[in-house]
Tab-separated table of C-alpha atoms in Angstrom:
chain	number	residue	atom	x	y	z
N	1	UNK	CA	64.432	-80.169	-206.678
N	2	UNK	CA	64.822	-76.378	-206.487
N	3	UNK	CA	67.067	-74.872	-203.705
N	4	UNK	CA	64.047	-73.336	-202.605
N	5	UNK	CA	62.069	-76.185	-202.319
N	6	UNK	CA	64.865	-78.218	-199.904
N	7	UNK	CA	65.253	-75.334	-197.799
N	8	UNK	CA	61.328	-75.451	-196.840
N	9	UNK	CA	61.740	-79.031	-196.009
N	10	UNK	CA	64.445	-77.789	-193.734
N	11	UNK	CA	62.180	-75.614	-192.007
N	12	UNK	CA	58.853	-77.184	-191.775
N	13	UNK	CA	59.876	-79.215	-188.261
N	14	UNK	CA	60.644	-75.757	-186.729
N	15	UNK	CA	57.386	-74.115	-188.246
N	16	UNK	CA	55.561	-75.042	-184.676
N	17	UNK	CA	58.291	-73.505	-182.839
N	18	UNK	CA	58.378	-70.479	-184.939
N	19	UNK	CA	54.452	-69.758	-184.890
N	20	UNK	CA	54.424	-68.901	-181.029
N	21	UNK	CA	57.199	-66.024	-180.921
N	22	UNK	CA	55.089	-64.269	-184.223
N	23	UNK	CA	51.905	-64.484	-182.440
N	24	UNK	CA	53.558	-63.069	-179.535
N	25	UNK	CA	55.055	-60.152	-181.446
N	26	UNK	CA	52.035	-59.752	-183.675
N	27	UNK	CA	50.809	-56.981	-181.304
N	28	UNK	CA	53.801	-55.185	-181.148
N	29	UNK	CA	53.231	-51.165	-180.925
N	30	UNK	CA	55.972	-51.277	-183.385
N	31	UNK	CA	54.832	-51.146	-187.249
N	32	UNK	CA	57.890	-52.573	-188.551
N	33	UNK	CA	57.971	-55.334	-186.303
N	34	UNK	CA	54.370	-56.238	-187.377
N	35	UNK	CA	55.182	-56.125	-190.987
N	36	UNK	CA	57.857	-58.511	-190.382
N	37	UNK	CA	55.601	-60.748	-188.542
N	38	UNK	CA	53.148	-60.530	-191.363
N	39	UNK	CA	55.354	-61.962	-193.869
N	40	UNK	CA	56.775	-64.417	-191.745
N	41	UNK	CA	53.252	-65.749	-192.074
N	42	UNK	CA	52.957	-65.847	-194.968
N	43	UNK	CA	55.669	-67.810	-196.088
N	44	UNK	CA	55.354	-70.125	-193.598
N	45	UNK	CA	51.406	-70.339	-194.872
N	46	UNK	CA	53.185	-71.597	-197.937
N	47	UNK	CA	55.575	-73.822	-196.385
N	48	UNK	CA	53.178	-75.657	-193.212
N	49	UNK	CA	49.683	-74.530	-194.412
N	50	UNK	CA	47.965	-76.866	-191.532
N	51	UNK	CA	49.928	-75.339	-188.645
N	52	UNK	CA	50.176	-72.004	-189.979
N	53	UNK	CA	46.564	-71.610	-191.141
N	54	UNK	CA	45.541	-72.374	-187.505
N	55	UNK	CA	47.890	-69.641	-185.871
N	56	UNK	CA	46.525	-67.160	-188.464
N	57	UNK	CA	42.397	-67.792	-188.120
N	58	UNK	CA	43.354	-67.537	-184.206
N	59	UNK	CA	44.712	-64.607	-184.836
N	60	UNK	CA	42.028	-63.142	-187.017
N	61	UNK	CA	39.652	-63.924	-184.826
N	62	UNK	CA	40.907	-61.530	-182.435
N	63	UNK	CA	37.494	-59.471	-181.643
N	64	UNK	CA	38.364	-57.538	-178.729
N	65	UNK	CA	39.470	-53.523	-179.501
N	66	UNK	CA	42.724	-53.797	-178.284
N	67	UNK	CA	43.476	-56.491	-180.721
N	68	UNK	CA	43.796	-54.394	-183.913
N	69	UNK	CA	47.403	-54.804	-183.864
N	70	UNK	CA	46.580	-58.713	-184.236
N	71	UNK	CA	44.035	-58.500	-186.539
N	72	UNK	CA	45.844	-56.270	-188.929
N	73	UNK	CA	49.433	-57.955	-189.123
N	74	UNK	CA	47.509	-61.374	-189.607
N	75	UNK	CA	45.339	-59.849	-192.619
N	76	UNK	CA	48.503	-58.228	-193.911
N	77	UNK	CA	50.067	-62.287	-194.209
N	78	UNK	CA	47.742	-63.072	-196.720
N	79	UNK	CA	49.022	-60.415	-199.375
N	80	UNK	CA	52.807	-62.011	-198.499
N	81	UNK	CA	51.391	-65.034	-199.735
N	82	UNK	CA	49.863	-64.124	-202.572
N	83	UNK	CA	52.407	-61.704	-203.317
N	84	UNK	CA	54.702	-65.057	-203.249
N	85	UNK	CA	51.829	-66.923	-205.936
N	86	UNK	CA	51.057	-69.200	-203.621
N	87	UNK	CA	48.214	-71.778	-205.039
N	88	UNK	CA	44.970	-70.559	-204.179
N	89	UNK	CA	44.256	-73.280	-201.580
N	90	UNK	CA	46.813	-71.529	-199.248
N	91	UNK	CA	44.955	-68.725	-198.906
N	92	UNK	CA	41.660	-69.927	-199.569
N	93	UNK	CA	40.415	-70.547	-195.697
N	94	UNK	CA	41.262	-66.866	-194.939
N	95	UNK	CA	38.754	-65.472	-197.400
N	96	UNK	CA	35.926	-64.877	-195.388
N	97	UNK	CA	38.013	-63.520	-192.468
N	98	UNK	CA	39.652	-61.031	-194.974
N	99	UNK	CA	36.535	-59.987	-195.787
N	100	UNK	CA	34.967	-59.751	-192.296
N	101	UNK	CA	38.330	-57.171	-191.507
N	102	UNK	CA	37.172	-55.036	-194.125
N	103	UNK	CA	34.137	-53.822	-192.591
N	104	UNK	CA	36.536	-53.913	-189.138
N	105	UNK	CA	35.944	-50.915	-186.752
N	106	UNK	CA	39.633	-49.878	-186.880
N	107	UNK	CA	40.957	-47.829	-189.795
N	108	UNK	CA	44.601	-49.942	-189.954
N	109	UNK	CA	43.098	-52.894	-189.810
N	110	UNK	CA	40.401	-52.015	-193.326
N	111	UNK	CA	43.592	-50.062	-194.869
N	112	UNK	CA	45.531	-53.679	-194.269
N	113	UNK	CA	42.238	-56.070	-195.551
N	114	UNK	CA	42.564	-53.619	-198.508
N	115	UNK	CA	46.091	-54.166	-199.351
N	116	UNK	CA	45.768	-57.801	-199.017
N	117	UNK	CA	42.456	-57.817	-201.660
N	118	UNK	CA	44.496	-55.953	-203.903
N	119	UNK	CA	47.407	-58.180	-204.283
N	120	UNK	CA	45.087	-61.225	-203.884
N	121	UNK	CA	43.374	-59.771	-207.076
N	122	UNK	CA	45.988	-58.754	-209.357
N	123	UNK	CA	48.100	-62.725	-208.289
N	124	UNK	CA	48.011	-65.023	-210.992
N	125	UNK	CA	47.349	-67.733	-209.046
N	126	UNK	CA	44.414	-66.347	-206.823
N	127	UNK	CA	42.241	-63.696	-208.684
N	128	UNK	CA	39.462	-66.217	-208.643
N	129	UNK	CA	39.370	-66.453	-204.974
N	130	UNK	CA	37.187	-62.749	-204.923
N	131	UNK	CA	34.969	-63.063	-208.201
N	132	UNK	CA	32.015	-63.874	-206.678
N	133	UNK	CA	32.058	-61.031	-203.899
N	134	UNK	CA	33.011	-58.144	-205.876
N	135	UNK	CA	29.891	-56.370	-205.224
N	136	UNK	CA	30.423	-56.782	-201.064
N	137	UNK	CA	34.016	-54.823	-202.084
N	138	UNK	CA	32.860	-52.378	-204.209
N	139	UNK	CA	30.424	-51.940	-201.061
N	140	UNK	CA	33.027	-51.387	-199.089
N	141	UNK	CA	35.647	-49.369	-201.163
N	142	UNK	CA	32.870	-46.480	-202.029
N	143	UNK	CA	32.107	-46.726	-198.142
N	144	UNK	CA	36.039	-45.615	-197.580
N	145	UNK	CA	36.470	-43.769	-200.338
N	146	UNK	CA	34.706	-40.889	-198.465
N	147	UNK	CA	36.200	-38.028	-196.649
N	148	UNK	CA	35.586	-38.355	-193.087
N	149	UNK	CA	35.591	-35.163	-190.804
N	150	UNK	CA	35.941	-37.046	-187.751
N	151	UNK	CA	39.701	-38.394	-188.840
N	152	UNK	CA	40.895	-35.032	-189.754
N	153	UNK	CA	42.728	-33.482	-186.314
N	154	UNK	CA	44.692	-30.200	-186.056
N	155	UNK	CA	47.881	-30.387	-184.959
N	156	UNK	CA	49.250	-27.343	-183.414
N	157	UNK	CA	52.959	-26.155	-185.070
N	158	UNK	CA	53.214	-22.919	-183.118
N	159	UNK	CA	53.464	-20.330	-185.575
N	160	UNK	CA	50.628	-21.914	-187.470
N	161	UNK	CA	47.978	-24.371	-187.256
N	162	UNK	CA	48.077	-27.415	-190.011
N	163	UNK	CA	45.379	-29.899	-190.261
N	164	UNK	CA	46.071	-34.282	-190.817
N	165	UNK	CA	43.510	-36.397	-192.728
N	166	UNK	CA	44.260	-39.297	-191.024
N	167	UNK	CA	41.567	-41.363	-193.500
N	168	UNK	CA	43.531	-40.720	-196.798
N	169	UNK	CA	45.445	-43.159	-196.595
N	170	UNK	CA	42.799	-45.359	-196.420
N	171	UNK	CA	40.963	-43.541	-199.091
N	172	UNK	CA	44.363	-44.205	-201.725
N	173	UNK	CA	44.242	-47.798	-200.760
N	174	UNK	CA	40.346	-48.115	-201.715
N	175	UNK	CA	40.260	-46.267	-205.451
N	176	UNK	CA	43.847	-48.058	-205.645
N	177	UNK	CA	42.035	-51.433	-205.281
N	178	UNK	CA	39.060	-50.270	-207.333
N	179	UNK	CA	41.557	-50.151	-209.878
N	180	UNK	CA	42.368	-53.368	-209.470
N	181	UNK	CA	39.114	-54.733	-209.439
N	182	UNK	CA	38.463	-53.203	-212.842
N	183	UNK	CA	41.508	-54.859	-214.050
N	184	UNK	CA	40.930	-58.317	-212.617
N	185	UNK	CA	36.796	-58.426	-213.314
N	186	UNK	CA	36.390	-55.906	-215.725
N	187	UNK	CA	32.932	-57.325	-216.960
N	188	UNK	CA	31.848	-57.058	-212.979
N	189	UNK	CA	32.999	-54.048	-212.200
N	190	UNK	CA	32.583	-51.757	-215.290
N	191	UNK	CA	29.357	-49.773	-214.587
N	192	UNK	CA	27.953	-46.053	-213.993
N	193	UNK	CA	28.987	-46.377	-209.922
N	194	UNK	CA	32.526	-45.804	-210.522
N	195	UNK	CA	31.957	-42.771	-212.607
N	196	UNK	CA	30.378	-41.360	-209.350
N	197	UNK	CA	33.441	-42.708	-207.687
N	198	UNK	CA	35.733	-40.771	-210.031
N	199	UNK	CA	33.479	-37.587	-209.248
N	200	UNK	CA	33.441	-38.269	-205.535
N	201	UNK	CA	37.190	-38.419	-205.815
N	202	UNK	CA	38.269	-35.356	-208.331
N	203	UNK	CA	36.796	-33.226	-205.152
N	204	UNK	CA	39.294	-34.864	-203.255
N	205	UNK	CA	43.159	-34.676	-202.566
N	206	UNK	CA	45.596	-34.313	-205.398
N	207	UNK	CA	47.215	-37.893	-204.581
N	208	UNK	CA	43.280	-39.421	-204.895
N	209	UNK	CA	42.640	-37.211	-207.747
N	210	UNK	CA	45.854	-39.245	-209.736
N	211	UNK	CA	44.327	-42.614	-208.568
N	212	UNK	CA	40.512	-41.341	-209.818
N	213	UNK	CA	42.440	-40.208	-213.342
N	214	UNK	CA	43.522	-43.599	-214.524
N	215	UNK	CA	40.367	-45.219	-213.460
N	216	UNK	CA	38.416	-43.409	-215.726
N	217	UNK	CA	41.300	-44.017	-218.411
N	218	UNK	CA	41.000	-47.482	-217.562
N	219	UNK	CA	37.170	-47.625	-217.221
N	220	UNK	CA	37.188	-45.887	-221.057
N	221	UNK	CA	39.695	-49.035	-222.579
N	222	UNK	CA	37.138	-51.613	-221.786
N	223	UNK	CA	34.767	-51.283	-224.851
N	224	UNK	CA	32.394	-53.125	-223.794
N	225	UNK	CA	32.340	-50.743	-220.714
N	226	UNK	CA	31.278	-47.509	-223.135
N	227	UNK	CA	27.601	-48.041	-223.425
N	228	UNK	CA	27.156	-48.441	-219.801
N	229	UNK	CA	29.119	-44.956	-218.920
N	230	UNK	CA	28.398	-42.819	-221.992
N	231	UNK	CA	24.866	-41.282	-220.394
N	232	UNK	CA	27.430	-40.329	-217.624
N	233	UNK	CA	30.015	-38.237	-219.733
N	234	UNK	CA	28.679	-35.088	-219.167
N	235	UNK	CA	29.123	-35.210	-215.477
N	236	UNK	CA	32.997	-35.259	-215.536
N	237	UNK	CA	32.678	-31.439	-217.059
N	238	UNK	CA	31.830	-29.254	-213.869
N	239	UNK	CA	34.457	-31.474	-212.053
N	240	UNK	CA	37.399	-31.193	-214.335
N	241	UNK	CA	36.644	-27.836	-215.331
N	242	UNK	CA	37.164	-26.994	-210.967
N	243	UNK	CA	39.995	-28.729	-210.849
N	244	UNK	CA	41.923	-27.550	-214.317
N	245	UNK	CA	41.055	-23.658	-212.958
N	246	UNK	CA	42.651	-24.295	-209.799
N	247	UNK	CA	45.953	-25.774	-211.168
N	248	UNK	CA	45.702	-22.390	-213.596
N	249	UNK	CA	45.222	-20.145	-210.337
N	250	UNK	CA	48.614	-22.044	-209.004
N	251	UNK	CA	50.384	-21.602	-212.159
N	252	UNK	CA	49.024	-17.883	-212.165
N	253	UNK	CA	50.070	-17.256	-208.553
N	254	UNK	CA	53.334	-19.366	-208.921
N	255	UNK	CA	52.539	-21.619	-206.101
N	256	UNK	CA	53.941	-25.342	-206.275
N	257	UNK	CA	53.762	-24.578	-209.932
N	258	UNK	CA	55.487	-28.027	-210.853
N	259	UNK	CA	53.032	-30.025	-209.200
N	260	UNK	CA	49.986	-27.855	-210.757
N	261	UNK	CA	51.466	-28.499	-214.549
N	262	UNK	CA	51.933	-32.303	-213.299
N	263	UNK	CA	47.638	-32.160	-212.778
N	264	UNK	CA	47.197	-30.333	-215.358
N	265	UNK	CA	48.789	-32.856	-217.817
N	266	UNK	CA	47.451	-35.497	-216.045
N	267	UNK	CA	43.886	-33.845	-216.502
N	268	UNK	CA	44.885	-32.982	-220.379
N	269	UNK	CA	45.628	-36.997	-220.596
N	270	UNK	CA	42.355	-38.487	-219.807
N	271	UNK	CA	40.249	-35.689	-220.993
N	272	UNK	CA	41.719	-36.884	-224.409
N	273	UNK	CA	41.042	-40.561	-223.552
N	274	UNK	CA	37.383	-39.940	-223.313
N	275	UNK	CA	37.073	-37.231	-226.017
N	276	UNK	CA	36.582	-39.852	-228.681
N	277	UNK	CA	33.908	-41.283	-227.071
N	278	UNK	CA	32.345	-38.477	-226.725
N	279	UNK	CA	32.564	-37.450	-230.108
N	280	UNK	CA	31.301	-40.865	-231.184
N	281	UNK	CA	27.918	-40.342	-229.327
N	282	UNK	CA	27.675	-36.443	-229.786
N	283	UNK	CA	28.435	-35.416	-226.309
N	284	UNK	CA	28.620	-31.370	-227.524
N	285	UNK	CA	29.033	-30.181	-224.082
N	286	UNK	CA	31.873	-31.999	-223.088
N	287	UNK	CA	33.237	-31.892	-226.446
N	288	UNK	CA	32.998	-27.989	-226.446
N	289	UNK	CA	34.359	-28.272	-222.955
C-alpha cells in the first residue's frame, strides 16, 4: 500500500476531532485562514467522506448573511478535492449546493462556487458531475460577466481620486470558467452566445479582454463549432477595430507602451485564427478589416 494511503488510515479516527476546530475557524475574517480550512476539507472529504460530507452540507447550508464566510470556505473544499482527483462520488452530494452558491447574494461566495466548477470541470475524474447543467452555468457566468456600477467605489488617494471595480474579479473567474466549459463540453457549449460574450467582454478590462481572446481562439478550433458562429463573424470588427486603435493611441502617446504591444499581439493572434474562416465563407468585411 502507498505511503499515502497508510497515513489516511492514521488519520481517519481523528477526522471527528478535527471537523469541529475547521468549522469553528471557517468564519474567520481572515482569508488565509479560510483557505486553509477549505482544503483541510477537502482532503479529509477524501479520507472520511461520511463524517466530512456532513460537516460540509452543514456548513453550506449556512443561509443567514453573516454566514458568507461559511458558505464560501466550504464551497472552496470542493475544488481541493477535485483538485486532489478524488472519485466523483466524493464530491458528488455537494453538487447541488455548489450550484445553489452560485446564484448566492454575496460576491465571494459566487467568485468561490466559480473556482470550484472550474476545477471540478477540467478533473479527470469529475467532469461528468456538471454535463447535464451546463446551461444553468452558462446562465450564470453571462449573469457575472457584466460590469456592475454598483461594485465600483472611489477611493480617495489625496492628490487624486482612483476608482476599484470590486466585481472584476468575479468577472475573470466567470469567462475563465467559460473557458473551461468549452473545453470540457465543447459540443454543449459551442454556440452564437459566447460570441456575444466575447463582445460583451472586448469592452471590458484589459485582463478580461486576454480571457475573451482565447475563447474565441478556442471557440474557432472546434470545427464543428464554425457553422454555428460564422453568421456572427462580422460582429467582432467594430470591437477589435476599438480596441487595436486604442493600444495604437498608447503606443502613439508612449503610455504603458509594453502592455499596449502585449494587446496588440494578442489581438494580431486571434484575428489570424479566425481569418481563415472567414475567408472560407467570404466574410469581405472582416477580411478587408
Amino acid at each position: 500500500r502507498s505511503g499515502g494511503m497508510v497515513l489516511a488510515d492514521h488519520l481517519r479516527p481523528h477526522v471527528p476531532r478535527v471537523l469541529p476546530i475547521l468549522s469553528q475557524y471557517a468564519d474567520s475574517p481572515e482569508e488565509s485562514v479560510r483557505n486553509v480550512v477549505s482544503e483541510s476539507l477537502g482532503h479529509l472529504l477524501m479520507i472520511d467522506q461520511d463524517t466530512a460530507l456532513h460537516t460540509l452540507m452543514t456548513l453550506l447550508s449556512r443561509k443567514e448573511k453573516e454566514g458568507w464566510r461559511v458558505r464560501a470556505a466550504a464551497v472552496s473544499a470542493v475544488r481541493f478535492a477535485a483538485a486532489k482527483q478524488c472519485q466523483p462520488q466524493a464530491i458528488l452530494p455537494t453538487k447541488d449546493a455548489v450550484l445553489a452558491c452560485l446564484a448566492d447574494e454575496e460576491l465571494q461566495v459566487r467568485k468561490s462556487a466559480l473556482h470550484s466548477v472550474n476545477v471540478v470541470c477540467l478533473s479527470v475524474t469529475c467532469t461528468e458531475i456538471f454535463r447535464a447543467h451546463t446551461d444553468y452555468i452558462f446562465e450564470r457566468i453571462r449573469e457575472d460577466s457584466k460590469q456592475k456600477l454598483e461594485l465600483i467605489r472611489e477611493v480617495d488617494l489625496g492628490p487624486f481620486k482612483h476608482k476599484v471595480d470590486d466585481g472584476l474579479p468575479l468577472r475573470k473567474f466567470a469567462y475563465t470558467v467559460c473557458t473551461s466549459l468549452l473545453a470540457a463540453y465543447p459540443e454543449q457549449i459551442a454556440s452564437p452566445a459566447l460570441i456575444d460574450l466575447v463582445l460583451q467582454g472586448l469592452a471590458d478590462n484589459e485582463d478580461v479582454q486576454v480571457i475573451c481572446c482565447q475563447l474565441l481562439q478556442d471557440l474557432c478550433s472546434w470545427s464543428f463549432a464554425l457553422f454555428r458562429i460564422i453568421g456572427r463573424i462580422g460582429d467582432l470588427v467594430e470591437p477589435f477595430d476599438r480596441c487595436i486603435m486604442r493600444c495604437i493611441k498608447q503606443v502613439q502617446a508612449k503610455q504603458q507602451v509594453g502592455r499596449a504591444m502585449d494587446m496588440l499581439r494578442l489581438y494580431a493572434r486571434t484575428l489570424k485564427v479566425v481569418e481563415p474562416i472567414a475567408e472560407a465563407n467570404q466574410h469581405k468585411m472582416f477580411v478587408d478589416f
